[in-house]
Amino acid sequence: MLEVTQIDQYYGSSHTLRRVSMNVQSGECMALLGRNGVGKTTLLRCLTGVLPVASGHIHFDGVDISKLPPHQRAALGIAYVPQGRDIFARLTVEENILMGMARFPASKARHIKEEVHELFPVLKTMLARRGGDLSGGQQQQLAIARALVAEPRLIILDEPTEGIQPSIIKDIGRVIQMLKARGNIAILLCEQYFDFAHELADRFVVLNRGEVVTQGTHADMGSEEVRRLLAV
Ligand SMILES: Nc1ncnc2c1ncn2[C@@H]1O[C@H](COP(=O)(O)OP(=O)(O)OP(=O)(O)O)[C@@H](O)[C@H]1O
Ligand SMILES: [Mg+2]
């Protein structure tokens, strides 16, 4: 589904991504792991098109999307839940969710599906509240809901557990499990909370200083090597 081939990215003279290759298949959860500042968010931004790549290719469903702007990648079915969530603080919860449907014709983009309320019952009780008034955990759920209403075929989550209370982390884990069970969506989960990623991931890659330094299946994830690479 998503195929990343040897991409490089630079911030000025600093070489932030070095020949990064990886892929994510439909129906699986791929974990992107690595310490602070190794280039995880930079890689995700390159995938969504917010940042250009200097070289290399990104294919989605066989189509080279490396040069497409973000809205065209979104239209192909790539949704992004950014680190820090980026909720529209002054818009209501309902308006925030509807923003996720901006890629659909107006006739379709005005009604939140029941499914979203089932995945995030807490949001249903808060539709008229302003996004900025929600707790961090509720905002994270809102950001995921906003991404899902776009009916993505690939959802990219950047550290969804960062700064979130344990009960909501569990809720978010359940939502990701449910998405996996559907089997028709690819999930790229960037995480520093190892146990959370371990529970959900079918495969993983570890970045270090902009390079993929190791990768493997769920079974390899608890190895000494991986733990050493992630230890602070
Ligand atoms: N806009 C920017 N301009 C210049 N350098 C940047 C910019 N954004 C990030 N960097 C640098 O690029 C490197 C990779 O940053 P990135 O945000 O991708 O890391 P990360 O793995 O997502 O870290 P974290 O786990 O803290 O979110 C870091 O050294 C960071 O300081
Ligand atoms: Mg980051």
GROMACS .gro file of N, CA and C in nm, residues 31 63 66 98 112 152-153 167 195:
model
   27
   31ALA      N    1   0.484  -0.004   1.334
   31ALA     CA    2   0.532   0.091   1.435
   31ALA      C    3   0.660   0.158   1.386
   63VAL      N    4   0.116   0.427  -0.710
   63VAL     CA    5   0.128   0.560  -0.773
   63VAL      C    6   0.237   0.639  -0.702
   66SER      N    7   0.536   1.121  -0.456
   66SER     CA    8   0.645   1.200  -0.397
   66SER      C    9   0.633   1.349  -0.421
   98LEU      N   10  -1.599   1.758   1.138
   98LEU     CA   11  -1.643   1.781   0.999
   98LEU      C   12  -1.528   1.831   0.910
  112ILE      N   13  -2.193   1.351   1.069
  112ILE     CA   14  -2.097   1.260   1.131
  112ILE      C   15  -2.159   1.121   1.142
  152PRO      N   16  -0.986   0.715   0.546
  152PRO     CA   17  -0.853   0.692   0.489
  152PRO      C   18  -0.827   0.544   0.464
  153ARG      N   19  -0.732   0.519   0.374
  153ARG     CA   20  -0.683   0.383   0.356
  153ARG      C   21  -0.549   0.366   0.425
  167SER      N   22  -0.606   0.589   3.114
  167SER     CA   23  -0.737   0.535   3.073
  167SER      C   24  -0.765   0.570   2.928
  195ASP      N   25   0.559  -0.018   2.516
  195ASP     CA   26   0.462  -0.125   2.545
  195ASP      C   27   0.334  -0.108   2.463
   0.00000   0.00000   0.00000
